[in-house]
Coordinates of N, CA, C and O in Angstrom, one line a residue:
X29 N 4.0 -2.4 -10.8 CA 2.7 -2.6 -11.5 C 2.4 -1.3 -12.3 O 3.0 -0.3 -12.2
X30 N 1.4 -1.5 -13.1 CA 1.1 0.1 -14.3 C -0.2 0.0 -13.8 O -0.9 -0.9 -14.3
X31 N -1.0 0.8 -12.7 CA -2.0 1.4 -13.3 C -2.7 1.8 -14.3 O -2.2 2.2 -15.4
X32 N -4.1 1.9 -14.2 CA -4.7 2.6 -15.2 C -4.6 3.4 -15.9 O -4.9 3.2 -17.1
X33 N -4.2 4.5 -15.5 CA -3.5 5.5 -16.1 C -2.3 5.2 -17.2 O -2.1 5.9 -18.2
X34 N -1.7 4.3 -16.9 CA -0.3 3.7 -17.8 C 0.9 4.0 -17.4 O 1.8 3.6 -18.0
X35 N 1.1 5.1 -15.8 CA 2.0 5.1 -15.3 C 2.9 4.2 -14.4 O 2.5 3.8 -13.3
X36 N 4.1 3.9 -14.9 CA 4.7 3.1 -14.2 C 4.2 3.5 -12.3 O 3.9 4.5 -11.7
X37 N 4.4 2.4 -12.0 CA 4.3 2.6 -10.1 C 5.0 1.5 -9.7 O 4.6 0.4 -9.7
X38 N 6.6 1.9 -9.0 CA 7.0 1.2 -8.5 C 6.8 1.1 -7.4 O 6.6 2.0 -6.6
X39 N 6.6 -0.8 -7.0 CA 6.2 -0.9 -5.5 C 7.7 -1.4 -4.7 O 8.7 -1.7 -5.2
X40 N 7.4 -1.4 -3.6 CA 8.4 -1.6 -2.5 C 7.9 -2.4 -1.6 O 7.1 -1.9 -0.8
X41 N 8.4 -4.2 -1.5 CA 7.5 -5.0 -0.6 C 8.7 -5.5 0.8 O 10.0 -5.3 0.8
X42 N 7.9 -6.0 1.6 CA 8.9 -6.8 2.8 C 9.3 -7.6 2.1 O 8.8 -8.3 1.2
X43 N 10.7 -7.6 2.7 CA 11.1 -9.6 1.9 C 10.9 -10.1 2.6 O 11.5 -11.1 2.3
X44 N 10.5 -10.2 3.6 CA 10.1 -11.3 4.4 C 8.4 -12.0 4.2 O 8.1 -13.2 4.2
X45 N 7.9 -11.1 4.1 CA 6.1 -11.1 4.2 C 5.5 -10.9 2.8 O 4.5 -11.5 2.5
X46 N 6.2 -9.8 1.7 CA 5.6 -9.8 0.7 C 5.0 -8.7 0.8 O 5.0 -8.1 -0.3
X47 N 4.3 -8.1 2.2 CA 3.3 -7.2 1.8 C 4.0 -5.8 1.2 O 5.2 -5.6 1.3
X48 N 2.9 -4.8 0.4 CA 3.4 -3.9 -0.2 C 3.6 -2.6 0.9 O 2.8 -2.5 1.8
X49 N 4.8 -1.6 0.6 CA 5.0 -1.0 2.3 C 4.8 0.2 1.7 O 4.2 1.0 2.4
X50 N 5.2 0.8 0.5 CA 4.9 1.9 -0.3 C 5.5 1.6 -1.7 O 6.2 0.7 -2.1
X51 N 5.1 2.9 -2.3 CA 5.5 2.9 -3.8 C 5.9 4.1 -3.8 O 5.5 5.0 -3.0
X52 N 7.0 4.4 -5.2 CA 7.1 5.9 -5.7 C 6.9 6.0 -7.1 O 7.3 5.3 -8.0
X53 N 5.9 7.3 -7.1 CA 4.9 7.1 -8.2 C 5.9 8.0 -9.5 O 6.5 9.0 -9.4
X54 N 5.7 7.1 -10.8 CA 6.9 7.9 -11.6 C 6.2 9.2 -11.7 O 5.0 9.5 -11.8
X55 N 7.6 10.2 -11.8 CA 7.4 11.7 -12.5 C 7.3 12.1 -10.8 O 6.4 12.9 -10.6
X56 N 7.8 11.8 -10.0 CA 7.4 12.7 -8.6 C 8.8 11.3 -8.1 O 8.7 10.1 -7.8
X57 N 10.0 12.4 -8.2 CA 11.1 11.1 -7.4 C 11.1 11.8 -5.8 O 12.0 11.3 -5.1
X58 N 10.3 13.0 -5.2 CA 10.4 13.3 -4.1 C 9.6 12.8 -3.1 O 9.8 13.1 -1.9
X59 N 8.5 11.8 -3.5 CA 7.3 11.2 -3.3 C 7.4 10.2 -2.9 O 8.5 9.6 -3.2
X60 N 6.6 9.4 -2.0 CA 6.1 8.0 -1.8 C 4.8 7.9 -1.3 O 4.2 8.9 -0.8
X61 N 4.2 6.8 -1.4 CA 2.9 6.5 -1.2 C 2.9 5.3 0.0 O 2.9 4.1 -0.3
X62 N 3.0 5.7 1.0 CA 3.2 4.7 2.2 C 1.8 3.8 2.6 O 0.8 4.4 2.4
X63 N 1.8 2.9 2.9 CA 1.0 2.1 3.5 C 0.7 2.5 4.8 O 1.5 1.9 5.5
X64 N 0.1 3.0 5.5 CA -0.1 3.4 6.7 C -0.3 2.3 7.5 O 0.6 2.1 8.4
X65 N -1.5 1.0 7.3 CA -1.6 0.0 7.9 C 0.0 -1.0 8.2 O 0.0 -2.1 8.8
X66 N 1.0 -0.5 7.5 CA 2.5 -1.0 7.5 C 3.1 -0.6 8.7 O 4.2 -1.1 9.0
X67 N 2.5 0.5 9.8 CA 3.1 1.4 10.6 C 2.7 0.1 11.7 O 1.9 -0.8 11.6
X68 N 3.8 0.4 12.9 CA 3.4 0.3 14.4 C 2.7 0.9 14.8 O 1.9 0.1 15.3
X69 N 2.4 1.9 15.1 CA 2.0 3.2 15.2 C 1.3 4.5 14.8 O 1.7 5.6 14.9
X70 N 0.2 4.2 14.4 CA -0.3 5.6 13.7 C -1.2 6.1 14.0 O -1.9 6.4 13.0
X71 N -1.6 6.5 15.6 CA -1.5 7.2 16.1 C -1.4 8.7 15.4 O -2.4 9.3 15.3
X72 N -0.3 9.2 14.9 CA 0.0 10.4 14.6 C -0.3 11.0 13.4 O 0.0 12.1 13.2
X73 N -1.1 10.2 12.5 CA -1.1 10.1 10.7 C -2.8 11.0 11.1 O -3.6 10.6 11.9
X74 N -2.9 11.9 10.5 CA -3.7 12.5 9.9 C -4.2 12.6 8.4 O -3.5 12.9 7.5
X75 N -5.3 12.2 8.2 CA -5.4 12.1 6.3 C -5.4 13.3 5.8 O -5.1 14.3 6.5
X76 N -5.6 13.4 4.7 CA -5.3 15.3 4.0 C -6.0 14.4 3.0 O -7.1 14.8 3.3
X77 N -6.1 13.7 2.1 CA -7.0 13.3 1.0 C -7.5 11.8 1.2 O -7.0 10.8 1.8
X78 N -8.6 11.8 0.5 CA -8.8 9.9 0.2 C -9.0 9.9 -1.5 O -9.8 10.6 -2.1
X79 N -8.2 9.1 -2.1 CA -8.0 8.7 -3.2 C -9.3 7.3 -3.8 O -9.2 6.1 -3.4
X80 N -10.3 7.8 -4.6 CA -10.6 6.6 -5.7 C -12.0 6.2 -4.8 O -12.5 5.1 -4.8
X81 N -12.4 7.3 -4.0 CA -13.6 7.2 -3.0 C -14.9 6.5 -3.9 O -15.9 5.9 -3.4
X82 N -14.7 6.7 -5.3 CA -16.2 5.8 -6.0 C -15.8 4.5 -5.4 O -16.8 4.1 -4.9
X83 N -14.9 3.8 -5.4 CA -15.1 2.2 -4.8 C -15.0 2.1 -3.3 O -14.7 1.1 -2.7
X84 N -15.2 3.6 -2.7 CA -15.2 3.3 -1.1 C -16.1 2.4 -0.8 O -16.8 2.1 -1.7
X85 N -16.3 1.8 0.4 CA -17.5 1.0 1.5 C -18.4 2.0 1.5 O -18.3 3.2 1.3
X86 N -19.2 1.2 1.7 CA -20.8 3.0 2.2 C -19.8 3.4 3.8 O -19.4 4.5 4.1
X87 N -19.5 2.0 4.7 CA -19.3 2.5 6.0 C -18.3 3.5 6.2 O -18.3 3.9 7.4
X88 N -17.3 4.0 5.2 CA -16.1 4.6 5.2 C -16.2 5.8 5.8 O -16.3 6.7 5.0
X89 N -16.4 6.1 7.0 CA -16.0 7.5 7.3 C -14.7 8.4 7.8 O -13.9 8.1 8.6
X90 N -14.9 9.6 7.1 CA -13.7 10.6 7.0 C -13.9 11.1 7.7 O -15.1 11.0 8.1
X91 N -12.6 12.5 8.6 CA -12.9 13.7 8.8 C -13.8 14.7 7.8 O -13.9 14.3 6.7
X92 N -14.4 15.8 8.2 CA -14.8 16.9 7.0 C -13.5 17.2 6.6 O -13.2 16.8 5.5
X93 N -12.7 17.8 7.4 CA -11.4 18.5 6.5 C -10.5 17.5 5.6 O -9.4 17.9 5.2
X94 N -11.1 16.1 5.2 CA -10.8 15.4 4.2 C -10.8 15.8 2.9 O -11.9 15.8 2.4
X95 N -9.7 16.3 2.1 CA -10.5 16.2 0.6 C -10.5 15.0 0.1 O -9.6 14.1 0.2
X96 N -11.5 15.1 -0.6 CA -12.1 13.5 -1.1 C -12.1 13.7 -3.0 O -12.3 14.8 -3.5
X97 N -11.9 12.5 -3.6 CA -11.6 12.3 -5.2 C -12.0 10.9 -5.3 O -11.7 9.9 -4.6
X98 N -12.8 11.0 -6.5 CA -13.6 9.7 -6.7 C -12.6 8.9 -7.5 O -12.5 7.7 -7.5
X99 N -11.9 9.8 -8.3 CA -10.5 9.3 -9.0 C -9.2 9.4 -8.6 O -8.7 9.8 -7.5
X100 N -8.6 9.1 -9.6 CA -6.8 9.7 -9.5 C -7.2 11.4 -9.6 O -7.9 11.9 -10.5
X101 N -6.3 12.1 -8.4 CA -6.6 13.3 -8.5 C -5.3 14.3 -9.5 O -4.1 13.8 -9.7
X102 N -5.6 15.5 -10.0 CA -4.2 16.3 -9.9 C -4.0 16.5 -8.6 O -4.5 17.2 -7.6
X103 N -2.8 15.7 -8.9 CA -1.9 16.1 -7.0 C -1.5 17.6 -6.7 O -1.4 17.8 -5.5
X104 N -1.4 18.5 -7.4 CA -0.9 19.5 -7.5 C -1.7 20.5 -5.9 O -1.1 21.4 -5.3
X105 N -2.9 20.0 -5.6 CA -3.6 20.5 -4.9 C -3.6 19.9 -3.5 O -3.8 20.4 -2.4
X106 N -3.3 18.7 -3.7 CA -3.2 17.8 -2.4 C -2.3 17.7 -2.0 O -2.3 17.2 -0.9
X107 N -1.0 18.0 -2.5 CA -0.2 18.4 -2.2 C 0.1 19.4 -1.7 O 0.9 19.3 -0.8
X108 N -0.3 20.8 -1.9 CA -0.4 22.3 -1.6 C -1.2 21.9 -0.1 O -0.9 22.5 0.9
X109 N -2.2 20.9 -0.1 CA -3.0 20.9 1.7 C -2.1 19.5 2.4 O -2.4 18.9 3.4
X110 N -1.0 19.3 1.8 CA -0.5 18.8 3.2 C 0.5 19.1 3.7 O 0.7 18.9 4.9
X111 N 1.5 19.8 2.7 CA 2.1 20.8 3.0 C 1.9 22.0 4.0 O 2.7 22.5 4.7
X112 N 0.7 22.2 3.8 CA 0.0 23.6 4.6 C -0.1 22.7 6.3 O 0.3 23.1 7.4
X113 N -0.8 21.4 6.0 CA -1.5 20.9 7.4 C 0.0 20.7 8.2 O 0.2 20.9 9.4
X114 N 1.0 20.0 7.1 CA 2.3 19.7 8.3 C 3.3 20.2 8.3 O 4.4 19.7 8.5
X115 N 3.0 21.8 7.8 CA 4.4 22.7 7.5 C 5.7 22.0 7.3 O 6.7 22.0 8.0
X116 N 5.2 21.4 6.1 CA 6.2 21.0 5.2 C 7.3 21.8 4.3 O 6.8 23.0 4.2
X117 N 8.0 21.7 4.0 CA 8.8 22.2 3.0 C 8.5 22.5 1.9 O 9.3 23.0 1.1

């Protein structure tokens, strides 16, 4: 699909179900954008950002140590905090 932006976004679905499980977003081939609700398990997933929060629910609540963006963000920064949170590479 092309978002808004006009960047290509390739998605990646089940073939069995359809649903979408992640994408990798062009210009970043190290990247994916996982579906978390796709997990068995998550339990372990901590957020580091929420993406496009102007169309959140009112009920949506975050951690504080969320960073939050009403839009598409420069990743450049949300990237640098999840790197930091999961001593990443």
């Amino acid at each position: 699909r092309t978002p808004p932006s006009g960047n290509r976004l390739p998605q990646h679905v089940c073939s069995h179900c359809g649903v979408r499980i992640y994408s990798e977003p062009a210009g970043a081939p190290a990247t994916v954008s996982l579906r978390c609700g796709t997990l068995d398990d998550t339990r372990w997933i901590r957020p580091v950002a929420a993406i496009w929060m102007k169309s959140a629910q009112p009920w949506v609540c975050l951690p504080d140590d969320v960073m939050r963006f009403d839009e598409t963000p420069d990743f450049g920064p949300l990237i640098a905090a999840f790197k930091e949170r999961t001593q990443a590479p």
